[in-house]
mmCIF file of C-alpha atoms in Angstrom:
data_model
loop_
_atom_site.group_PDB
_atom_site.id
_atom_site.type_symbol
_atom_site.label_atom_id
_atom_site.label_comp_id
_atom_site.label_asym_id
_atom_site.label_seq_id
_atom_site.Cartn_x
_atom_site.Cartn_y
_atom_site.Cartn_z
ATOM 1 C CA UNK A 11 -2.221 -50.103 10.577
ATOM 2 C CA UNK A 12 0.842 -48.662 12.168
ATOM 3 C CA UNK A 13 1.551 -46.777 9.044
ATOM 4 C CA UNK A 14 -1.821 -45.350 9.294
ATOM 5 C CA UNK A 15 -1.174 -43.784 13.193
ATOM 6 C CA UNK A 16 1.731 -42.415 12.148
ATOM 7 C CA UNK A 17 0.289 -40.755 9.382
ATOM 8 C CA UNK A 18 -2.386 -39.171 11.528
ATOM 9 C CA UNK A 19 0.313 -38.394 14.192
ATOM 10 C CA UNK A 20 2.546 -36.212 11.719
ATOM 11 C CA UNK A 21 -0.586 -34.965 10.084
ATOM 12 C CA UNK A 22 -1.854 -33.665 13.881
ATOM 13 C CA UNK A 23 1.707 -32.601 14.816
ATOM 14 C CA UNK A 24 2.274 -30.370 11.389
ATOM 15 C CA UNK A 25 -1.505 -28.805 12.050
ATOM 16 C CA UNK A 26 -0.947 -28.072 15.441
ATOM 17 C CA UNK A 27 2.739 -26.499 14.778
ATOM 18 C CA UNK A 28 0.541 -24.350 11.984
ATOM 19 C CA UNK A 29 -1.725 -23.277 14.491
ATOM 20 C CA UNK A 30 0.151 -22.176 16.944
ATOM 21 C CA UNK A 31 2.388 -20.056 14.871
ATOM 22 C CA UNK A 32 -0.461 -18.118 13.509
ATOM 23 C CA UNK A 33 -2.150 -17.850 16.297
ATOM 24 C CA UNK A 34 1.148 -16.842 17.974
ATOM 25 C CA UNK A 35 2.419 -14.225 15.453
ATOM 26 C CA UNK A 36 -1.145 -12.543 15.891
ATOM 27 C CA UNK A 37 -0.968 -12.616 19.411
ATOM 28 C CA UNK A 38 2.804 -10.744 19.437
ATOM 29 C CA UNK A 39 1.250 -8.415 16.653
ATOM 30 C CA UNK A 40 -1.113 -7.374 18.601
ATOM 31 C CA UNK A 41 0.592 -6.853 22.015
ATOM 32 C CA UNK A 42 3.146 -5.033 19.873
ATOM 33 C CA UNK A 43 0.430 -2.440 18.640
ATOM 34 C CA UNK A 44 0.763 -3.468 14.624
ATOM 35 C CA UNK A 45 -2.719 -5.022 14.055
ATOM 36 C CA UNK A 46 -4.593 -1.895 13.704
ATOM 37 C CA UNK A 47 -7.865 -1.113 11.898
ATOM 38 C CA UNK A 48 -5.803 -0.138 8.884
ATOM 39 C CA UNK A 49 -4.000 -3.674 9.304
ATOM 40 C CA UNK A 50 -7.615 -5.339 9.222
ATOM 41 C CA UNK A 51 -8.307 -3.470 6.291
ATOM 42 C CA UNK A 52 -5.929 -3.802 4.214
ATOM 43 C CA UNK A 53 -5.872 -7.476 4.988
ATOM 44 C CA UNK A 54 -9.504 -8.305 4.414
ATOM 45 C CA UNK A 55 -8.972 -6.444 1.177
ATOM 46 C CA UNK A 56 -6.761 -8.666 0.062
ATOM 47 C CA UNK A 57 -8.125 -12.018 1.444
ATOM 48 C CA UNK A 58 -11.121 -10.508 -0.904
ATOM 49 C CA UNK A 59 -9.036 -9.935 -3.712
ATOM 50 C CA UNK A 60 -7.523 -13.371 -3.358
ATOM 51 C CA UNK A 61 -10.552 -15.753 -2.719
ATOM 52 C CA UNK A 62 -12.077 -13.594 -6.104
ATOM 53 C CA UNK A 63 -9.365 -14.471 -8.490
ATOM 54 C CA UNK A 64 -9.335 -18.235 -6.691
ATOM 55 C CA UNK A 65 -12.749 -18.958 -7.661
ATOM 56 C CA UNK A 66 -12.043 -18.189 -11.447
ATOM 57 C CA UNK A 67 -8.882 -20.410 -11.015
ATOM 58 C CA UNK A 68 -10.439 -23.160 -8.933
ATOM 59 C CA UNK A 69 -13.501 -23.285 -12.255
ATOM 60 C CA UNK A 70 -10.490 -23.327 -14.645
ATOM 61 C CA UNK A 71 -8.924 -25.640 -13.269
ATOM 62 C CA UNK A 72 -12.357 -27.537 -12.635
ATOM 63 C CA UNK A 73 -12.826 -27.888 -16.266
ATOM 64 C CA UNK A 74 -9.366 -29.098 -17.175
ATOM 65 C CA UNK A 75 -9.953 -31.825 -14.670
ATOM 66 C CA UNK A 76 -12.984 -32.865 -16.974
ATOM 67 C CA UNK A 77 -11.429 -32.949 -19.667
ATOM 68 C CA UNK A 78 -7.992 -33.811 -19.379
ATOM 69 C CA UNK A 79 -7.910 -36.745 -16.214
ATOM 70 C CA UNK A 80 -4.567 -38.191 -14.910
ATOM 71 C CA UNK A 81 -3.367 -39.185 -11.369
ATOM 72 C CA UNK A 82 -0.402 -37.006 -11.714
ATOM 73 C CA UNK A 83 -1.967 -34.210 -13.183
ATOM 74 C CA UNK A 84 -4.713 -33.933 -10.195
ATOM 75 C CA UNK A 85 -1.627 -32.942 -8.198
ATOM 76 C CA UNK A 86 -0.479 -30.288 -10.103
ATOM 77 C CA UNK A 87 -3.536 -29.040 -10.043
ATOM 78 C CA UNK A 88 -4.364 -28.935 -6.778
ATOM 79 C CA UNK A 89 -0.525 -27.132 -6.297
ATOM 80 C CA UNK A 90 -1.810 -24.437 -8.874
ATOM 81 C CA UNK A 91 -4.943 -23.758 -7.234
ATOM 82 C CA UNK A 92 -2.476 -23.472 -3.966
ATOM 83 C CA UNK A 93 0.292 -21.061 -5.713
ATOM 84 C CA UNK A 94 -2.652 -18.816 -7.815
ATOM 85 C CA UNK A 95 -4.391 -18.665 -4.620
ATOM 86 C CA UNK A 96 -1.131 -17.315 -2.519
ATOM 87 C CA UNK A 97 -0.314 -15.024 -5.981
ATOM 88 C CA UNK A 98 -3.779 -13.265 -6.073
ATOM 89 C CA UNK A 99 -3.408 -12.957 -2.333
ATOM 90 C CA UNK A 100 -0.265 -11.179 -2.405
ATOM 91 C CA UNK A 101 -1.778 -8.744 -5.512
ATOM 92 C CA UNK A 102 -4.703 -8.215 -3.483
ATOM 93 C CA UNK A 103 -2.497 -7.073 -0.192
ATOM 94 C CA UNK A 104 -0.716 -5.108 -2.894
ATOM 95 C CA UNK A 105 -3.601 -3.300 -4.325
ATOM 96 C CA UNK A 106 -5.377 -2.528 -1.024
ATOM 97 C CA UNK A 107 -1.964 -1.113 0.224
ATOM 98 C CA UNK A 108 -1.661 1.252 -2.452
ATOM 99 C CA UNK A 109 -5.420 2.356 -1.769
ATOM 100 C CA UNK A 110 -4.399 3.849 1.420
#
């Protein structure tokens, strides 16, 4: 049981620490004058971009899952849903940049 609060206590702790720095590093953007509407844009673009390509990844990946079922290989999974998710983000930042 103790296990268990101390699992929810570093679970809570990491989220929170997460939180705050984004919601932090926005904040200082802002005040700073760097989030802009070209900023938003080219942001949005890419969160578009991204959560495109991470569909077709996530149904991939789906299917392999169906077929091919093994404890270790859920995690792997779930860490290349996480690292083509951050890739197509970063292509998508890339391609709305050059757009403007």
């Amino acid at each position: 049981m103790e296990r268990m609060w101390m699992g929810i206590g570093i679970f809570t702790f990491v989220v929170a620490i997460l939180l705050l720095t984004t919601v932090g590093n926005h904040m200082y953007l802002k005040k700073k004058k760097i989030v802009d509407e070209r900023y938003n844009r080219i942001h949005h673009l890419g969160r578009s971009y991204a959560w495109f390509a991470s569909t077709g990844i996530i149904v991939i990946v789906w299917f392999l899952a169906l077929f091919v079922f093994d404890s270790l290989l859920a995690f792997f999974l779930i860490t290349a849903i996480y690292v083509g998710h951050m890739v197509s983000y970063a292509v998508g930042a890339a391609v709305a940049q050059s757009q403007n």
